[in-house]
Amino acid sequence: MEIIVPKILPDIQNRILAIAENHFKDFGFEKTDMRQIATEAEIAIGTIYIHFQNKEELYLQVIERHWRNTLEKIEAISKQEADEKQLLSLILQQLVQDMTDRKSVNSLWMEVGAIHHQKGFDLAENKHFSIKHDQISQTISKILKKIAGNKPGCIQPDVLDQLGNFAFVMVVDVCMLDPVTAASRIDLIADLLITFIEKSGSSQ
Amino acid sequence: MEIIVPKILPDIQNRILAIAENHFKDFGFEKTDMRQIATEAEIAIGTIYIHFQNKEELYLQVIERHWRNTLEKIEAISKQEADEKQLLSLILQQLVQDMTDRKSVNSLWMEVGAIHHQKGFDLAENKHFSIKHDQISQTISKILKKIAGNKPGCIQPDVLDQLGNFAFVMVVDVCMLDPVTAASRIDLIADLLITFIEKSGSSQ
C-alpha cells in the first residue's frame, strides 16, 4: 500500500520571497512574472497564490521582509555596550547601508509610502507595515533619549520620539539623493540631532 | 458663407486639471473616471487625451500644479522684508498648510516619490517634477543661508543645501503623521535647524 505523505514546505514562503526579491530588483514590479517565480521555485503557480494573494501582496511582503531585517540589525546595535553617540552613528550607518543596497528594488519613498499608508496598491489595512517604520524610528528615539538623559536639562519624550522620526526620513532622503555621498551625510544628521539635544539640555 | 472659427480653449487644460483634482480627491486614483471628468468639463473624452496622454499623466500634472502653486507662495514669502527666522517659520507653516490641505488626494509620500523619481507609474523621465521639489528645498536653503550669513563662523553651502532638503522631508513627515499636531511641530523643525546653524557658526 502506498502511503501519501503530504509535502511539508516549511520555508516555502521564504523561498518565494527570496526569488521574488531578485525578480523585482532585476525586472521591476510591472515586468515581474509570477509564473517565472513559480518555475524558479519549482512549484506550481497556484502554490504561490496560496501564500500570497497577488503580485501586490508579494511585493509588499518582500518590502516588509527587508525592513524587518533592518529593524533586527539596528535593534541589535542599540543593545551594544558603547557610547550612545557612537551607537547613533552605527544605527544610521546601518540604515543607509541597507537602504542603498535595496534602492534598486524600487523608489525608497514608494516603500516608505507603502509602509506608511498602504496606499501604493490600494491594499486593505496592513497595520504591521506602519508599525515596522515606527519601530525603526523608536529604536533611534531610544538612543536619543539616552543621549538626552546624560544632560542636566530635559527634553520632552514626545519631542525625542519626533526626532527619531526625523532621523529616519532624513536617512531616506540622503539615500535617495545620492547613495555615494549618503555615508558622509550621516554625520550631519547625527550632528543636527545631538547639537539640538545638548543645547536644549543645557538651556532648560 | 459660413466661417468656421476654430474653438479657442485657452484654459481647457486648467479646467480639466481643476476637475480632475476634485475627482482624485473624492474617489482616489483607481476610481477616478476619465469619462466623468470629460462630462463635467463639457468636452469630448478625446479632448482630454489631446492634452493628457492618460490618467497617470493627468494625475501627475495635478500633483505638479499643486506643488508649483506651493512653490510660488513660499518664494513670495522668502522675498518679504522680515527677520529671516520669522520667514523660515512662515515658509514651513505655508508648506504644512498646503500639504495638509492636499493630503486626501493621495499619500504625500507617494507624491514626493513620484516627484522625486517618477517611479510611481513607470513614467518616462519628467525631470521638471524633481526640479519642483528641489526648488522648494532651495527656497528653504536660501533662507537658511541668510540665517547662517549673520553668524561669525561659516557652514559650507552644500551643508545648508542639504539642510533645506531635510527641512522639506521633515515637514512632509509631520504632515503625514498627524496634521493636527503638524503646526506645533514646525517650531521643532525650525529650532533644530537654527540651533545647528548658530552652534556651527559660533564654534568654527
mmCIF file of C-alpha atoms in Angstrom:
data_model
loop_
_atom_site.group_PDB
_atom_site.id
_atom_site.type_symbol
_atom_site.label_atom_id
_atom_site.label_comp_id
_atom_site.label_asym_id
_atom_site.label_seq_id
_atom_site.Cartn_x
_atom_site.Cartn_y
_atom_site.Cartn_z
ATOM 1 C CA MET A 1 0.000 0.000 0.000
ATOM 2 C CA GLU A 2 1.325 3.416 -0.926
ATOM 3 C CA ILE A 3 1.247 5.983 1.806
ATOM 4 C CA ILE A 4 0.712 9.506 0.577
ATOM 5 C CA VAL A 5 2.850 11.804 2.645
ATOM 6 C CA PRO A 6 1.763 15.430 2.500
ATOM 7 C CA LYS A 7 4.530 17.662 1.230
ATOM 8 C CA ILE A 8 5.941 19.648 4.110
ATOM 9 C CA LEU A 9 7.133 23.016 2.888
ATOM 10 C CA PRO A 10 8.284 24.888 5.949
ATOM 11 C CA ASP A 11 10.296 27.529 4.128
ATOM 12 C CA ILE A 12 8.213 27.798 1.007
ATOM 13 C CA GLN A 13 7.158 31.361 1.802
ATOM 14 C CA ASN A 14 10.719 32.431 2.399
ATOM 15 C CA ARG A 15 11.830 30.709 -0.805
ATOM 16 C CA ILE A 16 9.169 32.502 -2.835
ATOM 17 C CA LEU A 17 10.063 35.806 -1.176
ATOM 18 C CA ALA A 18 13.782 35.402 -1.855
ATOM 19 C CA ILE A 19 13.198 34.628 -5.537
ATOM 20 C CA ALA A 20 10.585 37.371 -5.859
ATOM 21 C CA GLU A 21 13.044 39.850 -4.358
ATOM 22 C CA ASN A 22 15.525 39.186 -7.148
ATOM 23 C CA HIS A 23 12.837 39.405 -9.805
ATOM 24 C CA PHE A 24 11.519 42.744 -8.517
ATOM 25 C CA LYS A 25 15.097 44.000 -8.349
ATOM 26 C CA ASP A 26 16.019 42.822 -11.867
ATOM 27 C CA PHE A 27 12.785 43.456 -13.759
ATOM 28 C CA GLY A 28 10.819 45.976 -11.684
ATOM 29 C CA PHE A 29 7.300 45.485 -10.406
ATOM 30 C CA GLU A 30 5.456 45.592 -13.731
ATOM 31 C CA LYS A 31 7.660 43.134 -15.600
ATOM 32 C CA THR A 32 7.980 40.622 -12.782
ATOM 33 C CA ASP A 33 6.124 37.469 -13.821
ATOM 34 C CA MET A 34 4.518 35.265 -11.155
ATOM 35 C CA ARG A 35 4.879 32.220 -13.429
ATOM 36 C CA GLN A 36 8.625 32.719 -13.728
ATOM 37 C CA ILE A 37 8.899 32.948 -9.956
ATOM 38 C CA ALA A 38 6.939 29.685 -9.645
ATOM 39 C CA THR A 39 9.176 27.972 -12.215
ATOM 40 C CA GLU A 40 12.321 29.081 -10.417
ATOM 41 C CA ALA A 41 10.899 27.962 -7.059
ATOM 42 C CA GLU A 42 9.953 24.610 -8.648
ATOM 43 C CA ILE A 43 6.357 24.902 -7.537
ATOM 44 C CA ALA A 44 3.025 25.255 -9.282
ATOM 45 C CA ILE A 45 1.796 28.773 -9.941
ATOM 46 C CA GLY A 46 -1.233 28.030 -7.753
ATOM 47 C CA THR A 47 1.032 27.389 -4.779
ATOM 48 C CA ILE A 48 2.243 31.000 -4.843
ATOM 49 C CA TYR A 49 -1.353 32.179 -4.658
ATOM 50 C CA ILE A 50 -1.975 30.015 -1.597
ATOM 51 C CA HIS A 51 0.650 32.065 0.225
ATOM 52 C CA PHE A 52 0.307 35.443 -1.490
ATOM 53 C CA GLN A 53 -2.998 36.771 -2.734
ATOM 54 C CA ASN A 54 -1.484 38.569 -5.728
ATOM 55 C CA LYS A 55 1.668 40.252 -7.032
ATOM 56 C CA GLU A 56 0.959 43.375 -4.986
ATOM 57 C CA GLU A 57 0.849 41.405 -1.767
ATOM 58 C CA LEU A 58 4.017 39.525 -2.721
ATOM 59 C CA TYR A 59 5.754 42.839 -3.399
ATOM 60 C CA LEU A 60 4.686 44.312 -0.076
ATOM 61 C CA GLN A 61 5.821 41.163 1.732
ATOM 62 C CA VAL A 62 9.229 41.480 0.067
ATOM 63 C CA ILE A 63 9.455 45.056 1.317
ATOM 64 C CA GLU A 64 8.197 44.040 4.765
ATOM 65 C CA ARG A 65 10.856 41.337 4.967
ATOM 66 C CA HIS A 66 13.567 43.865 4.067
ATOM 67 C CA TRP A 67 12.525 46.290 6.763
ATOM 68 C CA ARG A 68 12.073 43.618 9.414
ATOM 69 C CA ASN A 69 15.606 42.503 8.666
ATOM 70 C CA THR A 70 16.898 46.069 9.008
ATOM 71 C CA LEU A 71 14.964 46.557 12.246
ATOM 72 C CA GLU A 72 16.549 43.437 13.747
ATOM 73 C CA LYS A 73 20.017 44.700 12.854
ATOM 74 C CA ILE A 74 19.578 48.151 14.371
ATOM 75 C CA GLU A 75 17.942 46.760 17.498
ATOM 76 C CA ALA A 76 20.991 44.536 17.960
ATOM 77 C CA ILE A 77 23.251 47.591 17.551
ATOM 78 C CA SER A 78 21.227 49.594 20.082
ATOM 79 C CA LYS A 79 21.851 46.911 22.718
ATOM 80 C CA GLN A 80 25.620 47.039 22.370
ATOM 81 C CA GLU A 81 27.714 48.416 25.186
ATOM 82 C CA ALA A 82 29.139 51.621 23.782
ATOM 83 C CA ASP A 83 28.881 55.388 23.862
ATOM 84 C CA GLU A 84 25.344 56.394 22.829
ATOM 85 C CA LYS A 85 26.555 58.859 20.210
ATOM 86 C CA GLN A 86 28.606 56.118 18.646
ATOM 87 C CA LEU A 87 25.592 53.805 18.670
ATOM 88 C CA LEU A 88 23.524 56.508 16.975
ATOM 89 C CA SER A 89 26.124 56.739 14.192
ATOM 90 C CA LEU A 90 26.248 52.968 13.829
ATOM 91 C CA ILE A 91 22.458 52.753 13.561
ATOM 92 C CA LEU A 92 22.313 55.496 10.935
ATOM 93 C CA GLN A 93 25.138 53.818 9.015
ATOM 94 C CA GLN A 94 23.300 50.501 9.056
ATOM 95 C CA LEU A 95 20.123 52.171 7.796
ATOM 96 C CA VAL A 96 21.993 53.866 4.952
ATOM 97 C CA GLN A 97 23.744 50.627 4.027
ATOM 98 C CA ASP A 98 20.508 48.627 3.899
ATOM 99 C CA MET A 99 18.586 51.327 2.075
ATOM 100 C CA THR A 100 21.237 51.894 -0.585
ATOM 101 C CA ASP A 101 21.568 48.124 -1.082
ATOM 102 C CA ARG A 102 17.860 47.909 -1.745
ATOM 103 C CA LYS A 103 17.396 51.105 -3.650
ATOM 104 C CA SER A 104 17.142 49.378 -6.995
ATOM 105 C CA VAL A 105 14.101 47.356 -5.912
ATOM 106 C CA ASN A 106 12.016 50.468 -6.154
ATOM 107 C CA SER A 107 11.882 54.037 -5.055
ATOM 108 C CA LEU A 108 12.525 54.115 -1.324
ATOM 109 C CA TRP A 109 9.930 56.834 -0.993
ATOM 110 C CA MET A 110 7.419 54.482 -2.531
ATOM 111 C CA GLU A 111 8.401 51.859 0.006
ATOM 112 C CA VAL A 112 8.108 54.336 2.821
ATOM 113 C CA GLY A 113 4.767 55.430 1.422
ATOM 114 C CA ALA A 114 3.566 51.856 1.131
ATOM 115 C CA ILE A 115 4.782 51.072 4.615
ATOM 116 C CA HIS A 116 3.334 54.249 5.975
ATOM 117 C CA HIS A 117 -0.064 54.220 4.357
ATOM 118 C CA GLN A 118 -0.599 51.134 2.264
ATOM 119 C CA LYS A 119 -1.845 53.397 -0.481
ATOM 120 C CA GLY A 120 0.579 52.152 -3.088
ATOM 121 C CA PHE A 121 -1.732 49.491 -4.387
ATOM 122 C CA ASP A 122 -4.992 50.380 -2.678
ATOM 123 C CA LEU A 123 -4.413 47.487 -0.321
ATOM 124 C CA ALA A 124 -6.569 46.815 2.665
ATOM 125 C CA GLU A 125 -5.172 47.890 6.025
ATOM 126 C CA ASN A 126 -1.865 46.244 6.838
ATOM 127 C CA LYS A 127 -1.085 47.950 10.076
ATOM 128 C CA HIS A 128 2.072 45.936 10.629
ATOM 129 C CA PHE A 129 3.810 47.836 7.847
ATOM 130 C CA SER A 130 3.488 51.207 9.504
ATOM 131 C CA ILE A 131 4.362 49.587 12.821
ATOM 132 C CA LYS A 132 7.650 48.495 11.232
ATOM 133 C CA HIS A 133 8.591 52.052 10.268
ATOM 134 C CA ASP A 134 7.531 53.260 13.711
ATOM 135 C CA GLN A 135 9.723 50.631 15.323
ATOM 136 C CA ILE A 136 12.779 51.819 13.414
ATOM 137 C CA SER A 137 12.080 55.419 14.462
ATOM 138 C CA GLN A 138 11.510 54.271 18.036
ATOM 139 C CA THR A 139 14.824 52.431 18.112
ATOM 140 C CA ILE A 140 16.529 55.686 17.106
ATOM 141 C CA SER A 141 14.463 57.618 19.673
ATOM 142 C CA LYS A 142 15.567 55.256 22.436
ATOM 143 C CA ILE A 143 19.213 56.105 21.733
ATOM 144 C CA LEU A 144 18.365 59.821 21.565
ATOM 145 C CA LYS A 145 16.653 59.518 24.961
ATOM 146 C CA LYS A 146 19.814 58.006 26.397
ATOM 147 C CA ILE A 147 21.860 60.880 24.950
ATOM 148 C CA ALA A 148 19.357 63.376 26.379
ATOM 149 C CA GLY A 149 19.339 61.516 29.701
ATOM 150 C CA ASN A 150 23.003 62.292 30.189
ATOM 151 C CA LYS A 151 22.376 66.040 30.079
ATOM 152 C CA PRO A 152 21.353 68.159 33.059
ATOM 153 C CA GLY A 153 18.203 69.656 31.475
ATOM 154 C CA CYS A 154 15.422 67.732 29.830
ATOM 155 C CA ILE A 155 13.555 67.441 26.541
ATOM 156 C CA GLN A 156 10.000 66.134 26.464
ATOM 157 C CA PRO A 157 9.866 62.450 25.450
ATOM 158 C CA ASP A 158 7.405 63.195 22.635
ATOM 159 C CA VAL A 159 9.936 65.627 21.135
ATOM 160 C CA LEU A 160 12.570 62.885 21.207
ATOM 161 C CA ASP A 161 10.082 60.499 19.560
ATOM 162 C CA GLN A 162 9.570 63.093 16.857
ATOM 163 C CA LEU A 163 13.331 63.466 16.411
ATOM 164 C CA GLY A 164 13.545 59.699 15.880
ATOM 165 C CA ASN A 165 11.059 60.045 13.033
ATOM 166 C CA PHE A 166 13.018 62.950 11.599
ATOM 167 C CA ALA A 167 16.212 60.898 11.706
ATOM 168 C CA PHE A 168 14.508 58.148 9.729
ATOM 169 C CA VAL A 169 13.189 60.403 6.941
ATOM 170 C CA MET A 170 16.489 62.279 6.732
ATOM 171 C CA VAL A 171 18.289 58.972 6.191
ATOM 172 C CA VAL A 172 15.821 58.072 3.442
ATOM 173 C CA ASP A 173 16.399 61.495 1.915
ATOM 174 C CA VAL A 174 20.193 61.195 1.744
ATOM 175 C CA CYS A 175 19.951 57.666 0.350
ATOM 176 C CA MET A 176 17.627 58.801 -2.413
ATOM 177 C CA LEU A 177 19.562 61.886 -3.385
ATOM 178 C CA ASP A 178 22.964 60.305 -3.799
ATOM 179 C CA PRO A 179 23.966 56.952 -2.340
ATOM 180 C CA VAL A 180 27.658 57.764 -2.810
ATOM 181 C CA THR A 181 27.596 60.811 -0.535
ATOM 182 C CA ALA A 182 24.956 59.322 1.783
ATOM 183 C CA ALA A 183 27.592 57.943 4.150
ATOM 184 C CA SER A 184 29.140 61.373 4.683
ATOM 185 C CA ARG A 185 25.703 62.885 5.289
ATOM 186 C CA ILE A 186 25.091 60.583 8.248
ATOM 187 C CA ASP A 187 27.449 62.695 10.338
ATOM 188 C CA LEU A 188 25.359 65.757 9.539
ATOM 189 C CA ILE A 189 22.157 64.023 10.676
ATOM 190 C CA ALA A 190 23.803 62.871 13.910
ATOM 191 C CA ASP A 191 25.308 66.353 14.492
ATOM 192 C CA LEU A 192 21.978 68.041 13.891
ATOM 193 C CA LEU A 193 20.210 65.853 16.458
ATOM 194 C CA ILE A 194 22.974 65.851 19.073
ATOM 195 C CA THR A 195 23.550 69.617 18.856
ATOM 196 C CA PHE A 196 19.858 70.210 19.468
ATOM 197 C CA ILE A 197 19.655 67.746 22.357
ATOM 198 C CA GLU A 198 22.763 69.143 24.051
ATOM 199 C CA LYS A 199 21.636 72.737 23.553
ATOM 200 C CA SER A 200 18.122 72.053 24.870
ATOM 201 C CA GLY A 201 19.565 70.062 27.733
ATOM 202 C CA SER A 202 21.856 72.848 28.874
ATOM 203 C CA SER A 203 19.422 75.745 28.409
ATOM 204 C CA GLN A 204 16.421 74.411 30.327
ATOM 205 C CA MET B 1 -20.795 81.511 -46.435
ATOM 206 C CA GLU B 2 -20.247 80.052 -43.032
ATOM 207 C CA ILE B 3 -16.901 80.781 -41.487
ATOM 208 C CA ILE B 4 -15.639 78.007 -39.305
ATOM 209 C CA VAL B 5 -13.955 79.571 -36.338
ATOM 210 C CA PRO B 6 -11.631 77.219 -34.552
ATOM 211 C CA LYS B 7 -12.617 76.783 -30.940
ATOM 212 C CA ILE B 8 -10.197 78.673 -28.784
ATOM 213 C CA LEU B 9 -9.799 76.914 -25.462
ATOM 214 C CA PRO B 10 -7.111 78.804 -23.626
ATOM 215 C CA ASP B 11 -7.889 77.439 -20.196
ATOM 216 C CA ILE B 12 -9.039 73.970 -21.158
ATOM 217 C CA GLN B 13 -6.030 72.316 -19.546
ATOM 218 C CA ASN B 14 -6.554 74.211 -16.321
ATOM 219 C CA ARG B 15 -10.257 73.370 -16.359
ATOM 220 C CA ILE B 16 -9.542 69.653 -16.809
ATOM 221 C CA LEU B 17 -6.905 69.793 -14.078
ATOM 222 C CA ALA B 18 -9.233 71.537 -11.625
ATOM 223 C CA ILE B 19 -11.999 68.988 -12.178
ATOM 224 C CA ALA B 20 -9.543 66.081 -12.112
ATOM 225 C CA GLU B 21 -8.173 67.356 -8.816
ATOM 226 C CA ASN B 22 -11.602 67.061 -7.193
ATOM 227 C CA HIS B 23 -12.175 63.613 -8.680
ATOM 228 C CA PHE B 24 -8.835 62.269 -7.446
ATOM 229 C CA LYS B 25 -9.572 63.786 -4.038
ATOM 230 C CA ASP B 26 -13.098 62.352 -3.811
ATOM 231 C CA PHE B 27 -12.667 58.962 -5.481
ATOM 232 C CA GLY B 28 -8.928 58.203 -5.366
ATOM 233 C CA PHE B 29 -6.775 57.374 -8.359
ATOM 234 C CA GLU B 30 -8.251 53.986 -9.250
ATOM 235 C CA LYS B 31 -11.909 55.012 -9.178
ATOM 236 C CA THR B 32 -11.469 58.314 -10.989
ATOM 237 C CA ASP B 33 -13.182 58.012 -14.378
ATOM 238 C CA MET B 34 -11.832 59.996 -17.317
ATOM 239 C CA ARG B 35 -15.301 59.995 -18.930
ATOM 240 C CA GLN B 36 -16.862 61.618 -15.871
ATOM 241 C CA ILE B 37 -14.184 64.304 -15.929
ATOM 242 C CA ALA B 38 -14.942 64.934 -19.615
ATOM 243 C CA THR B 39 -18.694 65.146 -18.924
ATOM 244 C CA GLU B 40 -18.155 67.625 -16.114
ATOM 245 C CA ALA B 41 -15.817 69.711 -18.261
ATOM 246 C CA GLU B 42 -18.397 69.586 -21.083
ATOM 247 C CA ILE B 43 -15.887 68.276 -23.563
ATOM 248 C CA ALA B 44 -15.478 65.058 -25.521
ATOM 249 C CA ILE B 45 -13.425 62.316 -23.881
ATOM 250 C CA GLY B 46 -10.989 62.535 -26.799
ATOM 251 C CA THR B 47 -10.244 66.150 -25.953
ATOM 252 C CA ILE B 48 -8.791 65.140 -22.603
ATOM 253 C CA TYR B 49 -6.440 62.763 -24.353
ATOM 254 C CA ILE B 50 -5.223 65.558 -26.630
ATOM 255 C CA HIS B 51 -3.935 67.321 -23.525
ATOM 256 C CA PHE B 52 -3.090 64.390 -21.261
ATOM 257 C CA GLN B 53 -1.776 61.104 -22.580
ATOM 258 C CA ASN B 54 -3.541 59.007 -19.949
ATOM 259 C CA LYS B 55 -4.887 59.037 -16.376
ATOM 260 C CA GLU B 56 -1.385 58.653 -14.943
ATOM 261 C CA GLU B 57 -0.173 61.766 -16.752
ATOM 262 C CA LEU B 58 -3.272 63.681 -15.673
ATOM 263 C CA TYR B 59 -2.653 62.653 -12.067
ATOM 264 C CA LEU B 60 0.979 63.717 -12.188
ATOM 265 C CA GLN B 61 0.002 67.045 -13.738
ATOM 266 C CA VAL B 62 -2.480 67.613 -10.896
ATOM 267 C CA ILE B 63 0.303 66.969 -8.400
ATOM 268 C CA GLU B 64 2.708 69.142 -10.383
ATOM 269 C CA ARG B 65 0.178 72.003 -10.376
ATOM 270 C CA HIS B 66 -0.216 71.710 -6.597
ATOM 271 C CA TRP B 67 3.482 71.902 -5.951
ATOM 272 C CA ARG B 68 4.072 74.719 -8.414
ATOM 273 C CA ASN B 69 1.397 76.669 -6.581
ATOM 274 C CA THR B 70 3.074 75.974 -3.231
ATOM 275 C CA LEU B 71 6.466 76.932 -4.618
ATOM 276 C CA GLU B 72 5.118 80.288 -5.824
ATOM 277 C CA LYS B 73 3.683 81.016 -2.371
ATOM 278 C CA ILE B 74 6.870 80.234 -0.460
ATOM 279 C CA GLU B 75 9.030 82.146 -2.939
ATOM 280 C CA ALA B 76 6.804 85.178 -2.337
ATOM 281 C CA ILE B 77 7.238 84.740 1.432
ATOM 282 C CA SER B 78 11.011 84.450 1.095
ATOM 283 C CA LYS B 79 11.134 87.855 -0.604
ATOM 284 C CA GLN B 80 9.324 89.634 2.227
ATOM 285 C CA GLU B 81 11.193 92.131 4.351
ATOM 286 C CA ALA B 82 11.372 90.459 7.758
ATOM 287 C CA ASP B 83 13.626 88.648 10.165
ATOM 288 C CA GLU B 84 14.986 85.501 8.446
ATOM 289 C CA LYS B 85 13.967 83.227 11.304
ATOM 290 C CA GLN B 86 10.437 84.530 11.040
ATOM 291 C CA LEU B 87 10.475 83.944 7.271
ATOM 292 C CA LEU B 88 11.666 80.377 7.863
ATOM 293 C CA SER B 89 8.697 79.777 10.176
ATOM 294 C CA LEU B 90 6.281 81.328 7.691
ATOM 295 C CA ILE B 91 7.616 79.149 4.871
ATOM 296 C CA LEU B 92 7.333 75.983 6.954
ATOM 297 C CA GLN B 93 3.805 76.981 8.008
ATOM 298 C CA GLN B 94 2.792 77.515 4.396
ATOM 299 C CA LEU B 95 4.204 74.120 3.429
ATOM 300 C CA VAL B 96 2.302 72.408 6.247
ATOM 301 C CA GLN B 97 -0.903 74.195 5.345
ATOM 302 C CA ASP B 98 -0.695 73.254 1.663
ATOM 303 C CA MET B 99 0.348 69.679 2.374
ATOM 304 C CA THR B 100 -2.380 69.030 4.929
ATOM 305 C CA ASP B 101 -4.967 70.590 2.613
ATOM 306 C CA ARG B 102 -3.925 68.181 -0.098
ATOM 307 C CA LYS B 103 -3.284 65.133 1.987
ATOM 308 C CA SER B 104 -6.507 63.423 0.974
ATOM 309 C CA VAL B 105 -5.553 63.409 -2.712
ATOM 310 C CA ASN B 106 -3.079 60.686 -2.015
ATOM 311 C CA SER B 107 -0.268 59.758 0.268
ATOM 312 C CA LEU B 108 2.130 62.663 0.354
ATOM 313 C CA TRP B 109 4.990 60.208 0.354
ATOM 314 C CA MET B 110 3.682 58.846 -2.904
ATOM 315 C CA GLU B 111 3.607 62.357 -4.282
ATOM 316 C CA VAL B 112 7.111 63.015 -3.082
ATOM 317 C CA GLY B 113 8.170 59.689 -4.563
ATOM 318 C CA ALA B 114 6.524 60.481 -7.870
ATOM 319 C CA ILE B 115 8.021 63.944 -7.906
ATOM 320 C CA HIS B 116 11.391 62.647 -6.864
ATOM 321 C CA HIS B 117 11.732 59.684 -9.136
ATOM 322 C CA GLN B 118 8.798 59.327 -11.466
ATOM 323 C CA LYS B 119 8.650 55.696 -10.492
ATOM 324 C CA GLY B 120 5.056 55.751 -9.395
ATOM 325 C CA PHE B 121 3.674 54.793 -12.736
ATOM 326 C CA ASP B 122 6.794 53.796 -14.632
ATOM 327 C CA LEU B 123 6.577 57.067 -16.488
ATOM 328 C CA ALA B 124 9.224 58.286 -18.826
ATOM 329 C CA GLU B 125 11.551 60.943 -17.449
ATOM 330 C CA ASN B 126 9.748 64.038 -16.264
ATOM 331 C CA LYS B 127 12.630 65.983 -14.912
ATOM 332 C CA HIS B 128 10.522 69.013 -14.088
ATOM 333 C CA PHE B 129 8.874 67.142 -11.218
ATOM 334 C CA SER B 130 12.071 66.571 -9.314
ATOM 335 C CA ILE B 131 13.126 70.116 -10.159
ATOM 336 C CA LYS B 132 9.968 71.308 -8.387
ATOM 337 C CA HIS B 133 10.877 69.538 -5.160
ATOM 338 C CA ASP B 134 14.443 70.777 -5.461
ATOM 339 C CA GLN B 135 13.183 74.327 -5.882
ATOM 340 C CA ILE B 136 11.173 74.136 -2.658
ATOM 341 C CA SER B 137 14.211 72.816 -0.785
ATOM 342 C CA GLN B 138 16.358 75.519 -2.372
ATOM 343 C CA THR B 139 13.963 78.247 -1.282
ATOM 344 C CA ILE B 140 14.322 76.985 2.289
ATOM 345 C CA SER B 141 18.108 76.737 1.872
ATOM 346 C CA LYS B 142 18.283 80.351 0.733
ATOM 347 C CA ILE B 143 16.685 81.487 3.993
ATOM 348 C CA LEU B 144 18.994 79.190 5.977
ATOM 349 C CA LYS B 145 21.971 80.744 4.179
ATOM 350 C CA LYS B 146 20.801 84.189 5.241
ATOM 351 C CA ILE B 147 20.486 82.994 8.840
ATOM 352 C CA ALA B 148 23.967 81.435 8.626
ATOM 353 C CA GLY B 149 25.305 84.586 6.972
ATOM 354 C CA ASN B 150 24.509 86.589 10.081
ATOM 355 C CA LYS B 151 26.779 84.416 12.236
ATOM 356 C CA PRO B 152 30.517 84.955 12.673
ATOM 357 C CA GLY B 153 31.570 81.396 11.623
ATOM 358 C CA CYS B 154 30.544 79.623 8.482
ATOM 359 C CA ILE B 155 28.853 76.453 7.301
ATOM 360 C CA GLN B 156 29.594 75.043 3.871
ATOM 361 C CA PRO B 157 26.901 75.974 1.329
ATOM 362 C CA ASP B 158 26.351 72.315 0.394
ATOM 363 C CA VAL B 159 25.556 71.562 4.044
ATOM 364 C CA LEU B 160 22.942 74.319 4.015
ATOM 365 C CA ASP B 161 21.532 72.905 0.776
ATOM 366 C CA GLN B 162 21.261 69.540 2.494
ATOM 367 C CA LEU B 163 19.520 71.149 5.486
ATOM 368 C CA GLY B 164 16.961 72.637 3.088
ATOM 369 C CA ASN B 165 16.216 69.128 1.850
ATOM 370 C CA PHE B 166 15.950 67.874 5.413
ATOM 371 C CA ALA B 167 13.512 70.658 6.263
ATOM 372 C CA PHE B 168 11.319 69.610 3.362
ATOM 373 C CA VAL B 169 11.168 65.912 4.282
ATOM 374 C CA MET B 170 10.623 66.717 7.955
ATOM 375 C CA VAL B 171 7.628 68.873 7.006
ATOM 376 C CA VAL B 172 6.241 66.002 4.920
ATOM 377 C CA ASP B 173 6.799 63.690 7.871
ATOM 378 C CA VAL B 174 4.886 65.820 10.391
ATOM 379 C CA CYS B 175 2.038 66.337 7.917
ATOM 380 C CA MET B 176 1.708 62.604 7.345
ATOM 381 C CA LEU B 177 1.887 61.572 10.963
ATOM 382 C CA ASP B 178 -0.749 63.888 12.351
ATOM 383 C CA PRO B 179 -1.985 67.003 10.573
ATOM 384 C CA VAL B 180 -3.481 68.356 13.820
ATOM 385 C CA THR B 181 -0.154 68.499 15.639
ATOM 386 C CA ALA B 182 1.816 69.332 12.480
ATOM 387 C CA ALA B 183 1.587 73.072 13.115
ATOM 388 C CA SER B 184 3.189 72.734 16.556
ATOM 389 C CA ARG B 185 5.947 70.563 15.093
ATOM 390 C CA ILE B 186 7.054 73.338 12.751
ATOM 391 C CA ASP B 187 8.700 75.104 15.666
ATOM 392 C CA LEU B 188 10.715 71.988 16.384
ATOM 393 C CA ILE B 189 11.943 71.803 12.775
ATOM 394 C CA ALA B 190 12.900 75.487 12.800
ATOM 395 C CA ASP B 191 14.603 75.117 16.226
ATOM 396 C CA LEU B 192 16.537 72.079 15.087
ATOM 397 C CA LEU B 193 17.911 73.887 12.039
ATOM 398 C CA ILE B 194 18.585 77.236 13.713
ATOM 399 C CA THR B 195 20.266 75.679 16.761
ATOM 400 C CA PHE B 196 22.626 73.780 14.473
ATOM 401 C CA ILE B 197 23.396 76.806 12.300
ATOM 402 C CA GLU B 198 24.046 79.060 15.302
ATOM 403 C CA LYS B 199 26.154 76.441 17.051
ATOM 404 C CA SER B 200 28.222 75.703 13.929
ATOM 405 C CA GLY B 201 28.558 79.405 13.278
ATOM 406 C CA SER B 202 29.933 80.150 16.724
ATOM 407 C CA SER B 203 32.236 77.138 17.064
ATOM 408 C CA GLN B 204 34.156 77.390 13.808
#
